[in-house]
C-alpha cells in the first residue's frame, strides 16, 4: 500500500484551508499525512491547523514568504510518504479522491500524475463562471484537463498533482517559486522522459474567489509568465497560447473598422458576437443556469483580453529581472 504526503502552501487564506482540511477528513482512504506551510502570512491559519490535528496526521510550519513553489519545497523536507500530493489552498477534495488515486497507482507504474479541476454544484454562480472560462474547450481548448495518455506527456498542474518523493527530491523540487512553477517542473520531467499521466476521476473542486478585477490581474500575469518561461527555460509556446493574442489584435482591428466607418465594420463584430454567443449557450446548457452563462461570457472576454495583453506586454516590454 502506498503512503501519501499532502503538501499545501497557504498565504492569508484560513477560510480556504478550513474547507480543504474538512474535505480531507472525509476521505474514504486515510493513509496520508498533511503538511501545511504558512508562507509568511499576515493572517495566520495556525488555529485552523490546530482544529484538525486530532482528525488528521497533520504538521504545521510557519516561515518567511518565498512563494508557493519554495513553500512546497520546504514542506517536502518533512514528508515521509512515497508519493507527494500537491494541492492549492483553494481546492476541495472529493471523498473518493485518494481511493481513486491509490487504485490507479496500484495498476499503473508511473512517476507523476495530475487530475482535473471542476466547479462543485454548491459553488456560487461567479465561481462556476470562472471555472468554465478556465477549463472549457471553447475558451482554453480544454488544455488544463486534456488527457495525453497516449504519449505519457500530461502536463501536471500544481493545484492537483502527485509525484514520487524520491524523484522530486532527486531533481531538486521546484526551481521557480511563483507563476508557472509547475510548467518549469514539467519541462525538466519531460527531459528526463518521466512517465506522467492524467488519472481519470482524480479531480478536485477549485473554488476560485475574488472579482473580475483580480481575475484580470491574475490572467494578465499568466500571459506574461508564458513568455518568461520561453525566454528563461526554452519552454515552447503552443498555438492555444497565441489565441488570446489573436483575440486582442482582432478586437483592436474591429474597433478601428468601426472608428473609420468602413464598409466591413460590422463583420468582425459579428464574428465576435457569434463566438461569445456560443460560449453563452454552451455554458448555460452545461450548467443549466442562465446567470452562469452570462457571467461565463464576461469571464471569457476578460480571460482572453488579459492573457493576450499580458503576453504582448512581455514580448514588447520584457521584465528584465
mmCIF file of C-alpha atoms in Angstrom:
data_model
loop_
_atom_site.group_PDB
_atom_site.id
_atom_site.type_symbol
_atom_site.label_atom_id
_atom_site.label_comp_id
_atom_site.label_asym_id
_atom_site.label_seq_id
_atom_site.Cartn_x
_atom_site.Cartn_y
_atom_site.Cartn_z
ATOM 1 C CA UNK A 1 0.000 0.000 0.000
ATOM 2 C CA UNK A 2 1.292 3.437 -0.938
ATOM 3 C CA UNK A 3 1.648 6.152 1.677
ATOM 4 C CA UNK A 4 0.967 9.747 0.631
ATOM 5 C CA UNK A 5 2.148 13.117 1.891
ATOM 6 C CA UNK A 6 -0.137 16.066 1.119
ATOM 7 C CA UNK A 7 1.766 19.357 0.918
ATOM 8 C CA UNK A 8 -0.186 22.641 0.947
ATOM 9 C CA UNK A 9 1.308 26.155 0.988
ATOM 10 C CA UNK A 10 -1.006 28.778 2.455
ATOM 11 C CA UNK A 11 -0.931 32.572 2.311
ATOM 12 C CA UNK A 12 -3.572 34.665 4.107
ATOM 13 C CA UNK A 13 -6.403 32.207 3.427
ATOM 14 C CA UNK A 14 -7.500 30.495 6.665
ATOM 15 C CA UNK A 15 -11.082 30.028 5.479
ATOM 16 C CA UNK A 16 -9.918 28.204 2.361
ATOM 17 C CA UNK A 17 -7.639 25.987 4.434
ATOM 18 C CA UNK A 18 -10.549 25.161 6.732
ATOM 19 C CA UNK A 19 -12.631 23.940 3.780
ATOM 20 C CA UNK A 20 -9.737 21.966 2.309
ATOM 21 C CA UNK A 21 -8.865 20.225 5.575
ATOM 22 C CA UNK A 22 -12.505 19.446 6.263
ATOM 23 C CA UNK A 23 -12.718 17.698 2.878
ATOM 24 C CA UNK A 24 -9.604 15.675 3.742
ATOM 25 C CA UNK A 25 -11.223 14.400 6.954
ATOM 26 C CA UNK A 26 -13.967 12.845 4.818
ATOM 27 C CA UNK A 27 -11.686 10.738 2.618
ATOM 28 C CA UNK A 28 -12.567 7.063 2.172
ATOM 29 C CA UNK A 29 -8.837 6.252 2.015
ATOM 30 C CA UNK A 30 -6.950 7.629 5.009
ATOM 31 C CA UNK A 31 -3.291 6.562 4.810
ATOM 32 C CA UNK A 32 -1.892 10.019 4.194
ATOM 33 C CA UNK A 33 -0.306 12.842 6.141
ATOM 34 C CA UNK A 34 -0.893 16.566 5.650
ATOM 35 C CA UNK A 35 1.848 19.189 5.783
ATOM 36 C CA UNK A 36 0.771 22.848 5.929
ATOM 37 C CA UNK A 37 3.292 25.597 5.208
ATOM 38 C CA UNK A 38 2.283 29.095 6.320
ATOM 39 C CA UNK A 39 4.262 31.142 3.804
ATOM 40 C CA UNK A 40 4.753 34.467 5.567
ATOM 41 C CA UNK A 41 1.048 35.213 6.011
ATOM 42 C CA UNK A 42 -0.146 38.280 7.853
ATOM 43 C CA UNK A 43 -3.409 36.416 8.568
ATOM 44 C CA UNK A 44 -2.407 33.236 10.337
ATOM 45 C CA UNK A 45 -4.008 29.847 9.704
ATOM 46 C CA UNK A 46 -2.408 28.179 12.709
ATOM 47 C CA UNK A 47 -5.724 27.991 14.581
ATOM 48 C CA UNK A 48 -7.240 26.177 11.611
ATOM 49 C CA UNK A 49 -4.397 23.660 11.572
ATOM 50 C CA UNK A 50 -4.826 23.026 15.316
ATOM 51 C CA UNK A 51 -8.531 22.429 14.766
ATOM 52 C CA UNK A 52 -7.755 19.394 12.599
ATOM 53 C CA UNK A 53 -4.680 17.956 14.331
ATOM 54 C CA UNK A 54 -6.791 15.395 16.157
ATOM 55 C CA UNK A 55 -8.603 14.418 12.948
ATOM 56 C CA UNK A 56 -5.652 14.206 10.529
ATOM 57 C CA UNK A 57 -1.975 13.286 10.647
ATOM 58 C CA UNK A 58 -1.063 16.936 10.317
ATOM 59 C CA UNK A 59 2.114 19.002 10.560
ATOM 60 C CA UNK A 60 2.046 22.797 10.526
ATOM 61 C CA UNK A 61 5.017 25.089 9.828
ATOM 62 C CA UNK A 62 5.327 28.853 9.592
ATOM 63 C CA UNK A 63 8.095 30.509 7.591
ATOM 64 C CA UNK A 64 9.002 33.762 5.845
ATOM 65 C CA UNK A 65 7.352 34.449 2.497
ATOM 66 C CA UNK A 66 9.008 32.925 -0.568
ATOM 67 C CA UNK A 67 6.047 31.913 -2.732
ATOM 68 C CA UNK A 68 4.178 28.668 -3.241
ATOM 69 C CA UNK A 69 6.888 26.787 -5.148
ATOM 70 C CA UNK A 70 9.551 27.186 -2.478
ATOM 71 C CA UNK A 71 6.883 26.763 0.191
ATOM 72 C CA UNK A 72 6.187 23.298 -1.185
ATOM 73 C CA UNK A 73 9.914 22.530 -1.236
ATOM 74 C CA UNK A 74 10.057 23.452 2.456
ATOM 75 C CA UNK A 75 7.172 21.133 3.290
ATOM 76 C CA UNK A 76 8.642 18.215 1.357
ATOM 77 C CA UNK A 77 11.628 18.189 3.741
ATOM 78 C CA UNK A 78 9.259 16.859 6.414
ATOM 79 C CA UNK A 79 7.299 14.462 4.192
ATOM 80 C CA UNK A 80 7.548 10.706 4.796
ATOM 81 C CA UNK A 81 5.217 9.482 2.045
ATOM 82 C CA UNK A 82 6.248 7.526 -1.046
ATOM 83 C CA UNK A 83 4.151 9.908 -3.173
ATOM 84 C CA UNK A 84 3.805 13.641 -2.694
ATOM 85 C CA UNK A 85 0.406 15.214 -3.385
ATOM 86 C CA UNK A 86 0.282 18.951 -4.031
ATOM 87 C CA UNK A 87 -2.957 20.896 -3.596
ATOM 88 C CA UNK A 88 -3.594 24.629 -3.745
ATOM 89 C CA UNK A 89 -5.336 26.011 -0.692
ATOM 90 C CA UNK A 90 -8.462 26.929 -2.670
ATOM 91 C CA UNK A 91 -9.438 23.373 -3.626
ATOM 92 C CA UNK A 92 -11.917 20.990 -2.048
ATOM 93 C CA UNK A 93 -11.115 17.292 -2.370
ATOM 94 C CA UNK A 94 -13.962 14.818 -3.124
ATOM 95 C CA UNK A 95 -14.123 11.922 -0.664
ATOM 96 C CA UNK A 96 -13.191 9.361 -3.334
ATOM 97 C CA UNK A 97 -10.007 11.161 -4.390
ATOM 98 C CA UNK A 98 -7.349 9.135 -2.571
ATOM 99 C CA UNK A 99 -9.200 5.867 -3.143
ATOM 100 C CA UNK A 100 -9.226 6.654 -6.880
ATOM 101 C CA UNK A 101 -5.561 7.654 -6.961
ATOM 102 C CA UNK A 102 -4.394 4.659 -4.944
ATOM 103 C CA UNK A 103 -6.281 2.181 -7.120
ATOM 104 C CA UNK A 104 -4.797 3.723 -10.270
ATOM 105 C CA UNK A 105 -1.232 3.743 -8.950
ATOM 106 C CA UNK A 106 -1.519 0.106 -7.903
ATOM 107 C CA UNK A 107 -2.246 -0.813 -11.542
ATOM 108 C CA UNK A 108 -0.051 1.744 -13.322
ATOM 109 C CA UNK A 109 3.622 2.196 -12.560
ATOM 110 C CA UNK A 110 4.007 5.910 -13.214
ATOM 111 C CA UNK A 111 6.235 8.611 -11.741
ATOM 112 C CA UNK A 112 3.832 11.557 -11.618
ATOM 113 C CA UNK A 113 0.171 12.312 -12.206
ATOM 114 C CA UNK A 114 -2.370 15.071 -12.360
ATOM 115 C CA UNK A 115 -6.114 15.462 -12.151
ATOM 116 C CA UNK A 116 -8.810 17.806 -13.385
ATOM 117 C CA UNK A 117 -10.310 20.788 -11.609
ATOM 118 C CA UNK A 118 -14.044 21.425 -11.653
ATOM 119 C CA UNK A 119 -16.767 23.523 -10.072
ATOM 120 C CA UNK A 120 -18.935 21.924 -7.414
ATOM 121 C CA UNK A 121 -22.718 22.193 -7.605
ATOM 122 C CA UNK A 122 -22.736 24.315 -4.431
ATOM 123 C CA UNK A 123 -20.294 26.914 -5.763
ATOM 124 C CA UNK A 124 -21.557 30.430 -6.398
ATOM 125 C CA UNK A 125 -22.576 31.408 -9.924
ATOM 126 C CA UNK A 126 -19.484 33.599 -10.143
ATOM 127 C CA UNK A 127 -17.184 30.727 -9.151
ATOM 128 C CA UNK A 128 -18.837 28.457 -11.709
ATOM 129 C CA UNK A 129 -18.347 31.080 -14.403
ATOM 130 C CA UNK A 130 -14.629 31.433 -13.639
ATOM 131 C CA UNK A 131 -14.273 27.666 -13.656
ATOM 132 C CA UNK A 132 -15.968 27.488 -17.054
ATOM 133 C CA UNK A 133 -13.718 30.128 -18.578
ATOM 134 C CA UNK A 134 -10.590 28.380 -17.273
ATOM 135 C CA UNK A 135 -11.500 24.835 -18.332
ATOM 136 C CA UNK A 136 -13.903 24.937 -21.286
ATOM 137 C CA UNK A 137 -12.903 23.625 -24.696
ATOM 138 C CA UNK A 138 -14.306 26.867 -26.180
ATOM 139 C CA UNK A 139 -12.028 29.102 -24.132
ATOM 140 C CA UNK A 140 -8.788 27.248 -23.421
ATOM 141 C CA UNK A 141 -9.155 24.246 -25.693
ATOM 142 C CA UNK A 142 -9.541 22.178 -22.526
ATOM 143 C CA UNK A 143 -5.739 22.177 -22.256
ATOM 144 C CA UNK A 144 -5.761 22.146 -18.440
ATOM 145 C CA UNK A 145 -7.657 18.857 -18.374
ATOM 146 C CA UNK A 146 -6.521 17.365 -21.657
ATOM 147 C CA UNK A 147 -5.791 13.660 -21.485
ATOM 148 C CA UNK A 148 -2.472 12.983 -23.183
ATOM 149 C CA UNK A 149 -2.146 9.396 -22.011
ATOM 150 C CA UNK A 150 -1.120 8.104 -25.428
ATOM 151 C CA UNK A 151 2.225 9.855 -25.163
ATOM 152 C CA UNK A 152 2.630 9.893 -21.405
ATOM 153 C CA UNK A 153 3.109 13.628 -21.614
ATOM 154 C CA UNK A 154 0.339 15.009 -19.407
ATOM 155 C CA UNK A 155 1.188 18.451 -18.059
ATOM 156 C CA UNK A 156 0.779 18.215 -14.291
ATOM 157 C CA UNK A 157 -0.675 21.278 -12.570
ATOM 158 C CA UNK A 158 0.394 22.207 -9.062
ATOM 159 C CA UNK A 159 -3.154 22.773 -7.797
ATOM 160 C CA UNK A 160 -3.763 18.984 -8.088
ATOM 161 C CA UNK A 161 -0.868 16.649 -8.797
ATOM 162 C CA UNK A 162 1.358 13.960 -7.392
ATOM 163 C CA UNK A 163 4.959 12.884 -7.868
ATOM 164 C CA UNK A 164 7.207 10.254 -6.353
ATOM 165 C CA UNK A 165 9.014 11.721 -3.354
ATOM 166 C CA UNK A 166 12.355 10.238 -4.352
ATOM 167 C CA UNK A 167 12.117 11.719 -7.851
ATOM 168 C CA UNK A 168 11.055 15.152 -6.590
ATOM 169 C CA UNK A 169 13.989 15.314 -4.202
ATOM 170 C CA UNK A 170 16.402 13.972 -6.798
ATOM 171 C CA UNK A 171 15.621 16.766 -9.277
ATOM 172 C CA UNK A 172 15.684 19.471 -6.602
ATOM 173 C CA UNK A 173 11.973 20.260 -6.383
ATOM 174 C CA UNK A 174 10.538 23.478 -7.746
ATOM 175 C CA UNK A 175 13.097 25.872 -9.220
ATOM 176 C CA UNK A 176 10.609 28.692 -9.813
ATOM 177 C CA UNK A 177 8.533 29.830 -6.862
ATOM 178 C CA UNK A 178 5.586 31.687 -8.453
ATOM 179 C CA UNK A 179 3.556 31.669 -11.678
ATOM 180 C CA UNK A 180 4.436 28.788 -13.960
ATOM 181 C CA UNK A 181 6.492 26.831 -11.436
ATOM 182 C CA UNK A 182 4.631 23.667 -12.447
ATOM 183 C CA UNK A 183 5.367 24.264 -16.149
ATOM 184 C CA UNK A 184 9.080 24.603 -15.411
ATOM 185 C CA UNK A 185 8.929 21.378 -13.383
ATOM 186 C CA UNK A 186 7.142 19.641 -16.255
ATOM 187 C CA UNK A 187 9.860 20.772 -18.619
ATOM 188 C CA UNK A 188 12.556 19.063 -16.551
ATOM 189 C CA UNK A 189 10.469 15.917 -16.098
ATOM 190 C CA UNK A 190 9.960 15.629 -19.840
ATOM 191 C CA UNK A 191 13.677 15.966 -20.487
ATOM 192 C CA UNK A 192 14.137 13.012 -18.120
ATOM 193 C CA UNK A 193 11.354 11.137 -20.001
ATOM 194 C CA UNK A 194 9.414 10.727 -16.773
ATOM 195 C CA UNK A 195 6.086 8.941 -17.199
ATOM 196 C CA UNK A 196 3.199 11.279 -16.296
ATOM 197 C CA UNK A 197 -0.498 10.549 -16.569
ATOM 198 C CA UNK A 198 -3.882 12.174 -16.050
ATOM 199 C CA UNK A 199 -5.790 9.995 -13.593
ATOM 200 C CA UNK A 200 -9.461 9.873 -14.623
ATOM 201 C CA UNK A 201 -11.812 10.997 -11.841
ATOM 202 C CA UNK A 202 -8.966 12.234 -9.602
ATOM 203 C CA UNK A 203 -10.435 15.726 -9.768
ATOM 204 C CA UNK A 204 -10.735 18.494 -7.220
ATOM 205 C CA UNK A 205 -13.244 21.291 -6.876
ATOM 206 C CA UNK A 206 -11.375 24.544 -7.499
ATOM 207 C CA UNK A 207 -13.035 27.314 -5.512
ATOM 208 C CA UNK A 208 -11.706 30.473 -7.132
ATOM 209 C CA UNK A 209 -12.613 33.655 -5.310
ATOM 210 C CA UNK A 210 -12.248 37.366 -5.857
ATOM 211 C CA UNK A 211 -13.840 39.558 -8.500
ATOM 212 C CA UNK A 212 -13.371 40.290 -12.193
ATOM 213 C CA UNK A 213 -10.676 42.876 -11.432
ATOM 214 C CA UNK A 214 -8.500 40.398 -9.537
ATOM 215 C CA UNK A 215 -9.262 37.762 -12.191
ATOM 216 C CA UNK A 216 -7.933 40.141 -14.861
ATOM 217 C CA UNK A 217 -4.729 40.763 -12.888
ATOM 218 C CA UNK A 218 -4.154 37.042 -12.373
ATOM 219 C CA UNK A 219 -4.677 36.132 -16.034
ATOM 220 C CA UNK A 220 -2.554 39.093 -17.169
ATOM 221 C CA UNK A 221 0.265 37.604 -15.090
ATOM 222 C CA UNK A 222 -0.338 34.195 -16.707
ATOM 223 C CA UNK A 223 0.156 35.760 -20.135
ATOM 224 C CA UNK A 224 3.427 37.377 -19.080
ATOM 225 C CA UNK A 225 4.598 34.164 -17.451
ATOM 226 C CA UNK A 226 4.119 32.160 -20.635
ATOM 227 C CA UNK A 227 6.620 34.409 -22.450
ATOM 228 C CA UNK A 228 9.012 34.402 -19.494
ATOM 229 C CA UNK A 229 9.044 30.595 -19.477
ATOM 230 C CA UNK A 230 10.019 30.617 -23.136
ATOM 231 C CA UNK A 231 12.758 33.188 -22.610
ATOM 232 C CA UNK A 232 14.158 31.736 -19.381
ATOM 233 C CA UNK A 233 13.744 27.994 -19.854
ATOM 234 C CA UNK A 234 13.096 27.481 -23.556
ATOM 235 C CA UNK A 235 9.608 26.094 -22.914
ATOM 236 C CA UNK A 236 7.728 26.122 -26.201
ATOM 237 C CA UNK A 237 4.680 28.291 -26.820
ATOM 238 C CA UNK A 238 1.755 26.359 -28.284
ATOM 239 C CA UNK A 239 -0.872 27.591 -30.712
ATOM 240 C CA UNK A 240 -3.510 27.671 -27.981
ATOM 241 C CA UNK A 241 -1.369 30.204 -26.079
ATOM 242 C CA UNK A 242 -1.406 32.519 -29.090
ATOM 243 C CA UNK A 243 -5.194 32.526 -29.420
ATOM 244 C CA UNK A 244 -5.683 35.320 -26.823
ATOM 245 C CA UNK A 245 -3.065 37.414 -28.657
ATOM 246 C CA UNK A 246 -5.037 36.959 -31.864
ATOM 247 C CA UNK A 247 -8.182 37.895 -29.956
ATOM 248 C CA UNK A 248 -6.645 41.175 -28.744
ATOM 249 C CA UNK A 249 -5.424 42.074 -32.230
ATOM 250 C CA UNK A 250 -8.735 41.084 -33.826
ATOM 251 C CA UNK A 251 -10.674 43.178 -31.297
ATOM 252 C CA UNK A 252 -8.415 46.156 -31.985
ATOM 253 C CA UNK A 253 -8.990 45.626 -35.710
ATOM 254 C CA UNK A 254 -12.750 45.628 -35.125
ATOM 255 C CA UNK A 255 -12.541 48.900 -33.186
ATOM 256 C CA UNK A 256 -10.544 50.516 -35.986
ATOM 257 C CA UNK A 257 -13.054 49.408 -38.623
ATOM 258 C CA UNK A 258 -15.909 50.927 -36.641
ATOM 259 C CA UNK A 259 -13.939 54.090 -35.849
ATOM 260 C CA UNK A 260 -13.238 54.762 -39.523
ATOM 261 C CA UNK A 261 -16.728 53.677 -40.573
ATOM 262 C CA UNK A 262 -15.552 51.227 -43.254
ATOM 263 C CA UNK A 263 -17.862 49.063 -45.351
ATOM 264 C CA UNK A 264 -16.813 45.961 -43.400
ATOM 265 C CA UNK A 265 -17.125 47.465 -39.949
ATOM 266 C CA UNK A 266 -19.807 45.011 -38.775
ATOM 267 C CA UNK A 267 -18.085 41.817 -39.942
ATOM 268 C CA UNK A 268 -15.569 41.379 -37.066
ATOM 269 C CA UNK A 269 -18.191 42.432 -34.520
ATOM 270 C CA UNK A 270 -20.483 39.792 -35.953
ATOM 271 C CA UNK A 271 -17.797 37.127 -35.652
ATOM 272 C CA UNK A 272 -17.034 38.098 -32.062
ATOM 273 C CA UNK A 273 -20.759 38.019 -31.285
ATOM 274 C CA UNK A 274 -21.024 34.517 -32.708
ATOM 275 C CA UNK A 275 -18.088 33.304 -30.640
ATOM 276 C CA UNK A 276 -19.274 34.739 -27.339
ATOM 277 C CA UNK A 277 -22.814 33.697 -28.171
ATOM 278 C CA UNK A 278 -21.561 30.133 -28.464
ATOM 279 C CA UNK A 279 -19.870 30.482 -25.071
ATOM 280 C CA UNK A 280 -23.085 31.795 -23.534
ATOM 281 C CA UNK A 281 -25.154 28.928 -24.945
ATOM 282 C CA UNK A 282 -22.602 26.240 -24.102
ATOM 283 C CA UNK A 283 -22.106 27.453 -20.537
ATOM 284 C CA UNK A 284 -25.831 27.887 -19.972
ATOM 285 C CA UNK A 285 -26.628 24.407 -21.270
ATOM 286 C CA UNK A 286 -23.760 22.709 -19.407
ATOM 287 C CA UNK A 287 -24.647 24.380 -16.093
ATOM 288 C CA UNK A 288 -28.417 24.740 -16.665
ATOM 289 C CA UNK A 289 -28.096 28.291 -15.387
ATOM 290 C CA UNK A 290 -28.648 31.476 -17.430
ATOM 291 C CA UNK A 291 -26.775 33.633 -14.944
ATOM 292 C CA UNK A 292 -23.720 31.395 -15.108
ATOM 293 C CA UNK A 293 -23.918 31.563 -18.902
ATOM 294 C CA UNK A 294 -23.948 35.368 -18.785
ATOM 295 C CA UNK A 295 -21.106 35.569 -16.249
ATOM 296 C CA UNK A 296 -19.109 32.991 -18.213
ATOM 297 C CA UNK A 297 -19.304 35.241 -21.261
ATOM 298 C CA UNK A 298 -17.858 38.162 -19.301
ATOM 299 C CA UNK A 299 -15.201 35.968 -17.659
ATOM 300 C CA UNK A 300 -14.159 34.518 -21.020
ATOM 301 C CA UNK A 301 -13.830 38.002 -22.546
ATOM 302 C CA UNK A 302 -11.694 39.138 -19.612
ATOM 303 C CA UNK A 303 -9.593 35.986 -19.790
ATOM 304 C CA UNK A 304 -8.771 36.382 -23.492
ATOM 305 C CA UNK A 305 -8.109 40.108 -23.153
ATOM 306 C CA UNK A 306 -5.947 39.838 -20.025
ATOM 307 C CA UNK A 307 -3.865 36.890 -21.226
ATOM 308 C CA UNK A 308 -3.313 38.446 -24.653
ATOM 309 C CA UNK A 309 -2.325 41.816 -23.189
ATOM 310 C CA UNK A 310 -0.003 40.179 -20.675
ATOM 311 C CA UNK A 311 1.621 38.107 -23.410
ATOM 312 C CA UNK A 312 2.111 41.148 -25.650
ATOM 313 C CA UNK A 313 3.398 43.249 -22.767
ATOM 314 C CA UNK A 314 6.124 40.719 -22.028
ATOM 315 C CA UNK A 315 7.067 40.366 -25.698
ATOM 316 C CA UNK A 316 7.271 44.127 -26.298
ATOM 317 C CA UNK A 317 8.468 45.269 -22.854
ATOM 318 C CA UNK A 318 10.089 42.260 -21.175
ATOM 319 C CA UNK A 319 10.706 42.171 -17.468
ATOM 320 C CA UNK A 320 14.481 42.462 -17.030
ATOM 321 C CA UNK A 321 14.506 40.954 -13.533
#
